[in-house]
Coordinates of C-alpha atoms in Angstrom, one line a residue:
M369 CA -31.0 8.0 -13.8
P370 CA -27.5 5.9 -13.1
Q371 CA -27.4 4.8 -9.8
S372 CA -25.5 7.3 -7.4
S373 CA -22.3 5.9 -5.7
I374 CA -21.2 5.9 -2.3
R375 CA -18.5 8.4 -3.1
E376 CA -21.1 10.8 -4.5
V377 CA -23.1 10.4 -1.3
A378 CA -19.9 11.1 0.9
R379 CA -19.3 14.1 -1.2
R380 CA -22.8 15.7 -1.0
A381 CA -22.9 15.0 2.7
G382 CA -19.6 16.5 3.2
V383 CA -18.2 13.4 4.7
S384 CA -15.7 10.6 4.2
V385 CA -16.5 7.0 2.4
G386 CA -16.0 5.7 5.5
T387 CA -18.7 7.7 7.5
V388 CA -21.3 7.1 5.0
S389 CA -20.5 3.3 5.6
N390 CA -20.4 3.0 8.7
V391 CA -24.0 5.0 8.5
L392 CA -25.2 2.1 6.3
N393 CA -23.7 -0.6 8.4
R394 CA -23.1 0.8 12.1
P395 CA -25.3 3.9 12.7
D396 CA -24.7 3.9 16.1
L397 CA -21.0 4.9 15.5
V398 CA -22.1 8.0 14.0
A399 CA -22.9 11.3 15.6
E400 CA -27.0 11.9 15.0
A401 CA -26.4 15.3 13.1
T402 CA -23.9 13.2 10.6
R403 CA -26.4 10.2 10.3
D404 CA -29.3 12.6 9.1
R405 CA -26.7 14.6 7.0
V406 CA -25.9 11.2 5.4
R407 CA -29.1 9.7 4.9
A408 CA -30.7 13.2 3.6
A409 CA -27.8 12.9 0.8
I410 CA -28.8 9.4 0.3
Q411 CA -32.6 10.5 -0.6
E412 CA -31.5 13.2 -2.5
L413 CA -29.2 11.4 -4.8
G414 CA -31.6 8.0 -5.0
F415 CA -28.6 5.9 -3.8
V416 CA -29.6 2.4 -3.5
R417 CA -26.7 0.2 -2.3
N418 CA -25.4 -2.2 -5.0
E419 CA -24.7 -5.7 -3.2
S420 CA -23.8 -7.0 -6.2
A421 CA -20.9 -4.9 -6.9
R422 CA -20.0 -5.3 -2.9
R423 CA -19.6 -9.0 -3.3
L424 CA -17.7 -8.9 -6.6
R425 CA -15.0 -6.3 -4.7
Q426 CA -14.8 -8.9 -1.7
G427 CA -14.4 -11.8 -4.7
P428 CA -15.6 -15.5 -4.4
S429 CA -17.2 -16.5 -1.2
R430 CA -15.4 -18.6 1.3
A431 CA -17.1 -21.8 0.2
A432 CA -16.4 -20.9 -3.3
Y433 CA -12.6 -20.4 -2.5
D434 CA -12.3 -23.8 -0.5
R435 CA -13.5 -25.8 -3.5
R436 CA -10.6 -24.0 -5.4
A437 CA -7.8 -23.9 -3.0
T438 CA -6.4 -25.5 0.0
T439 CA -5.1 -22.4 1.8
P440 CA -8.0 -19.4 3.2
R441 CA -8.2 -16.4 1.0
P442 CA -6.4 -13.8 2.5
R443 CA -8.3 -10.9 4.1
A444 CA -5.8 -8.5 5.5
F445 CA -4.1 -5.5 3.5
G446 CA -0.8 -3.9 5.2
I447 CA -1.0 -0.2 5.3
V448 CA 3.1 0.7 5.8
V449 CA 3.6 4.7 6.7
E450 CA 6.6 6.4 7.6
D451 CA 5.5 7.4 11.0
L452 CA 2.2 6.6 12.5
T453 CA 2.7 9.3 15.4
N454 CA 2.1 12.0 12.7
P455 CA -1.6 12.7 12.5
Y456 CA -1.3 13.2 8.9
A457 CA -0.1 9.2 8.2
S458 CA -2.8 7.9 10.6
D459 CA -5.6 10.1 8.7
V460 CA -4.3 8.7 5.7
A461 CA -4.1 5.0 7.3
R462 CA -7.7 5.3 8.8
G463 CA -9.2 6.7 5.5
A464 CA -7.6 3.3 4.0
E465 CA -8.7 1.2 6.6
L466 CA -12.4 2.6 6.5
T467 CA -12.9 1.7 2.6
L468 CA -10.7 -1.8 3.3
N469 CA -13.2 -2.8 6.0
E470 CA -16.3 -1.8 3.5
A471 CA -15.0 -4.1 1.1
G472 CA -15.0 -7.0 3.9
H473 CA -11.0 -6.7 4.6
D474 CA -8.9 -6.1 7.8
A475 CA -6.0 -3.6 8.0
L476 CA -2.7 -4.3 9.5
W477 CA -1.1 -0.8 10.2
L478 CA 2.6 -0.6 10.3
S479 CA 5.4 2.1 10.6
S480 CA 8.8 2.0 9.0
D481 CA 9.9 4.8 11.3
H482 CA 12.0 6.3 7.9
S483 CA 14.2 3.1 8.2
P484 CA 14.3 1.3 4.9
D485 CA 15.5 -1.9 7.1
K486 CA 12.4 -1.9 9.2
E487 CA 10.2 -1.3 5.8
R488 CA 11.7 -4.5 4.4
R489 CA 10.8 -6.3 7.5
S490 CA 7.1 -5.0 7.6
L491 CA 7.1 -6.6 4.0
E492 CA 8.5 -9.8 5.2
L493 CA 5.8 -10.0 8.3
L494 CA 3.0 -9.0 5.3
A495 CA 4.2 -12.2 3.0
E496 CA 4.6 -14.6 5.7
H497 CA 0.7 -13.3 7.0
Q498 CA -0.3 -13.9 3.2
A499 CA -1.5 -10.4 3.3
A500 CA -3.4 -9.6 0.0
G501 CA -1.7 -6.2 -0.6
V502 CA 0.0 -3.3 0.9
L503 CA -0.6 0.6 0.8
I504 CA 2.8 1.9 1.3
V505 CA 4.6 5.2 1.8
P506 CA 7.9 4.1 0.7
V507 CA 11.2 4.9 2.1
G508 CA 13.4 2.5 0.8
I509 CA 12.0 0.6 -1.9
G510 CA 12.1 1.0 -5.7
P511 CA 10.6 -0.5 -8.6
A512 CA 13.0 -3.9 -8.3
D513 CA 11.8 -4.4 -4.7
I514 CA 7.9 -4.1 -5.8
D515 CA 8.7 -6.8 -8.6
R516 CA 10.2 -9.2 -6.0
V517 CA 7.4 -8.5 -3.6
R518 CA 4.7 -9.6 -6.1
A519 CA 6.4 -12.1 -7.6
S520 CA 7.1 -14.1 -4.0
S521 CA 4.1 -12.9 -2.4
G522 CA 1.7 -12.0 -4.8
M523 CA 0.3 -9.1 -3.0
A524 CA -0.9 -6.1 -4.5
V525 CA 1.1 -2.9 -4.0
V526 CA 0.1 0.7 -3.9
L527 CA 2.3 3.5 -3.5
I528 CA 1.3 6.4 -1.6
D529 CA 2.7 9.8 -2.0
H530 CA 5.3 8.6 -4.3
A531 CA 5.1 7.4 -8.1
G532 CA 7.0 4.7 -10.2
P533 CA 6.5 2.5 -13.3
D534 CA 4.1 -0.6 -13.5
V535 CA 3.0 0.2 -10.3
C536 CA -0.5 2.2 -8.6
S537 CA 0.1 5.0 -6.8
V538 CA -2.2 7.8 -5.1
Q539 CA -0.5 11.4 -5.0
V540 CA -1.1 14.9 -3.7
D541 CA 0.2 17.5 -6.0
H542 CA 2.6 19.0 -3.7
V543 CA 4.5 21.3 -6.0
A544 CA 0.9 23.2 -6.4
G545 CA 0.4 23.0 -2.7
G546 CA 3.7 24.8 -2.2
D547 CA 2.7 27.3 -5.2
I548 CA -0.7 28.2 -3.6
A549 CA 1.4 28.8 -0.1
A550 CA 3.7 31.3 -1.6
A551 CA 1.1 32.9 -3.7
H552 CA -0.9 33.5 -0.6
L553 CA 1.9 35.0 1.3
L554 CA 2.9 37.5 -1.6
S555 CA -0.9 38.4 -2.0
L556 CA -0.4 39.4 1.7
G557 CA 2.3 41.8 0.9
R558 CA 5.0 39.4 2.0
H559 CA 8.3 39.2 0.3
R560 CA 11.0 37.7 2.5
L561 CA 9.9 34.2 2.5
A562 CA 11.4 31.3 4.4
F563 CA 10.7 28.0 3.6
V564 CA 11.3 25.5 6.7
T565 CA 11.7 21.8 6.1
G566 CA 13.6 18.5 6.9
A567 CA 17.2 18.0 6.4
Q568 CA 16.7 14.9 4.7
G569 CA 13.3 15.5 3.8
P570 CA 10.8 13.0 1.9
Q571 CA 10.6 13.8 -1.6
P572 CA 6.8 15.5 -0.9
C573 CA 8.4 18.2 1.3
A574 CA 11.2 19.1 -1.7
E575 CA 8.1 19.5 -4.3
R576 CA 6.6 21.6 -2.0
G577 CA 9.6 23.9 -1.5
H578 CA 10.0 23.7 -5.8
G579 CA 6.0 24.9 -5.9
A580 CA 7.0 27.8 -3.3
A581 CA 10.1 29.0 -5.5
R582 CA 8.0 28.6 -8.6
A583 CA 5.4 31.3 -7.1
L584 CA 7.8 33.8 -6.4
A585 CA 9.4 33.3 -9.9
K586 CA 6.0 33.9 -11.4
A587 CA 5.6 37.0 -9.2
G588 CA 8.7 38.3 -10.4
G589 CA 10.4 38.8 -7.2
G590 CA 10.8 38.2 -3.9
K591 CA 13.3 36.3 -1.5
L592 CA 13.1 32.7 -0.7
F593 CA 15.3 31.4 2.2
T594 CA 15.4 27.5 3.4
L595 CA 15.7 26.4 6.6
R596 CA 16.6 22.5 7.1
Q597 CA 15.7 21.0 10.1
D598 CA 16.7 17.7 11.7
A599 CA 12.6 16.4 11.8
L600 CA 9.0 17.5 11.0
S601 CA 8.3 18.0 14.7
P602 CA 7.0 20.8 16.9
T603 CA 10.2 20.8 18.4
E604 CA 12.3 21.6 15.6
G605 CA 9.8 24.1 14.8
Q606 CA 10.8 25.8 17.7
A607 CA 14.5 25.4 16.9
A608 CA 13.9 26.8 13.5
A609 CA 12.3 29.9 15.3
H610 CA 15.4 30.9 16.6
R611 CA 17.4 30.3 13.0
L612 CA 14.7 32.5 11.5
L613 CA 15.4 35.7 13.6
K614 CA 18.9 35.3 13.0
L615 CA 18.7 36.0 9.1
S616 CA 19.4 39.0 7.7
P617 CA 16.7 40.6 7.2
V618 CA 14.4 38.6 8.9
P619 CA 11.7 37.0 6.8
D620 CA 8.2 38.8 7.3
A621 CA 6.6 35.1 6.1
V622 CA 7.0 31.5 6.8
F623 CA 6.1 28.5 4.8
C624 CA 6.4 25.1 7.1
A625 CA 6.6 21.7 5.0
N626 CA 3.8 20.5 7.6
D627 CA 1.8 21.7 10.3
L628 CA 3.9 20.4 13.1
L629 CA 6.7 22.4 12.3
A630 CA 4.3 25.5 11.7
I631 CA 2.9 24.9 15.3
G632 CA 6.2 24.7 17.0
M633 CA 7.5 27.8 15.1
I634 CA 4.3 29.7 16.0
N635 CA 4.4 28.6 19.8
E636 CA 8.5 29.9 19.8
L637 CA 7.9 33.0 17.9
Q638 CA 5.1 34.2 20.5
R639 CA 7.2 33.2 23.5
L640 CA 10.1 35.2 21.7
G641 CA 7.7 38.2 21.8
V642 CA 7.0 38.0 17.6
R643 CA 3.3 39.0 16.7
I644 CA 1.7 36.8 14.6
P645 CA 0.7 37.5 11.7
D646 CA 1.5 41.5 12.2
D647 CA 5.6 40.8 12.5
I648 CA 5.7 37.2 10.5
A649 CA 2.9 35.5 9.3
V650 CA 2.8 31.6 9.2
I651 CA 1.4 29.5 6.8
G652 CA 1.7 25.2 7.3
Y653 CA 1.1 22.3 5.3
D654 CA -1.6 19.1 5.7
D655 CA -4.5 21.0 8.1
I656 CA -4.2 18.3 11.0
E657 CA -6.7 18.4 13.8
L658 CA -4.4 20.5 15.8
A659 CA -3.9 23.1 13.1
S660 CA -7.4 25.4 13.8
S661 CA -6.7 24.7 17.6
S662 CA -3.3 26.1 17.8
A663 CA -2.2 29.3 19.9
V664 CA -2.9 31.3 16.7
P665 CA -5.3 29.1 14.5
L666 CA -3.1 28.1 11.7
T667 CA -3.6 28.8 7.7
T668 CA -2.4 25.9 5.9
I669 CA -2.6 23.7 2.8
R670 CA -5.2 21.1 3.2
Q671 CA -4.2 17.4 2.0
P672 CA -7.2 15.2 1.4
R673 CA -5.8 13.2 3.9
Y674 CA -8.7 10.6 4.1
A675 CA -9.2 10.4 0.3
V676 CA -5.9 9.6 -0.1
G677 CA -6.1 6.4 2.0
E678 CA -9.7 5.7 0.2
E679 CA -8.2 6.0 -3.2
A680 CA -4.8 4.1 -2.4
A681 CA -7.2 1.1 -0.6
E682 CA -9.6 1.3 -3.9
L683 CA -6.4 0.5 -6.3
A684 CA -5.0 -1.9 -4.1
L685 CA -8.6 -3.9 -3.7
A686 CA -8.7 -3.6 -7.7
E687 CA -5.2 -5.1 -8.3
F688 CA -6.0 -8.2 -5.8
A689 CA -9.5 -9.0 -7.3
E690 CA -8.1 -8.3 -10.9
G691 CA -5.0 -10.2 -11.1
E692 CA -2.8 -10.4 -14.0
S693 CA -5.4 -8.2 -16.1
H694 CA -5.1 -5.4 -13.9
L695 CA -4.2 -2.2 -15.3
H696 CA -2.3 0.2 -13.1
R697 CA -3.5 3.7 -12.4
Q698 CA -1.8 6.8 -11.0
V699 CA -4.1 9.4 -9.1
I700 CA -3.3 12.8 -8.3
L701 CA -5.1 14.9 -5.9
T702 CA -5.3 18.5 -5.5
P703 CA -4.6 20.3 -2.3
E704 CA -6.5 23.6 -0.9
L705 CA -5.7 26.4 0.9
V706 CA -7.3 27.0 4.3
I707 CA -7.1 30.3 5.7
R708 CA -7.1 31.1 9.4
E709 CA -5.3 33.9 11.9
S710 CA -1.9 32.9 11.1
A711 CA -1.6 34.5 7.5

């Protein structure tokens, strides 16, 4: 039988690739119940670690490299996200880091803070440190910038949540996610929907709104209001709750572009005496850890956060190892509905 892969073991055990890696290499970092589950999956699948493949991913040994070059082989990859305080972004970065660590590389986390200038400085910093590659949620760079980064530094470049010509990328199908969210609210008999997003929301948030509009169009009815806030934060979710209640008629359901907005929305609506979900149903997007423990456990669209980071890291490793022979790939992952009490 073909040898099972570490990804198959992770799927069978219901954990991330990084957790399987920790069980294989650093079992003391993993809870006993999780270790037992992973080891049972390894036994069921007949998984045998392929050290040759692992060494191939790591590239030539240090000694072999030193014979061919006068400078040390770069071992760090940069991970540049918009906001490291956002739980979604940190989960993506963590998934990428674990995969890079498994391949013998380090990860440098950087935040652009939604600033093209800071994004540019982050790329310059990585180039100065001879990083092997960068996994980036772009806020300002385009195809020409990517070409310059590759030409000047030789770094592999992988885009997260965006796509472009002649570049590897990992995205979630956010249009489908928005469609799923609105369709669920419609199935509950809610027909006056509000979509709460950022004033200058990133492209993924816009795609979620397009998906919601598509679901209403397919259903042949319903009204979609759009409220744009200054940021995708709990505080702005609270502010949006007041704007929501001033609409006429007041929506009976809210789809928030991320969970932070949704949690702030729920907290403020409850404070104002609105019953969730009886009066207004609320659904978020991301399924961050706080979603299940909010005042009203949040129904949301789960993004495969760790998988996004893992896939991006695999693409970056492949481009780094293969060089000019590398063929760029675009990976699209599908989100899923998680039903809790808020909708």
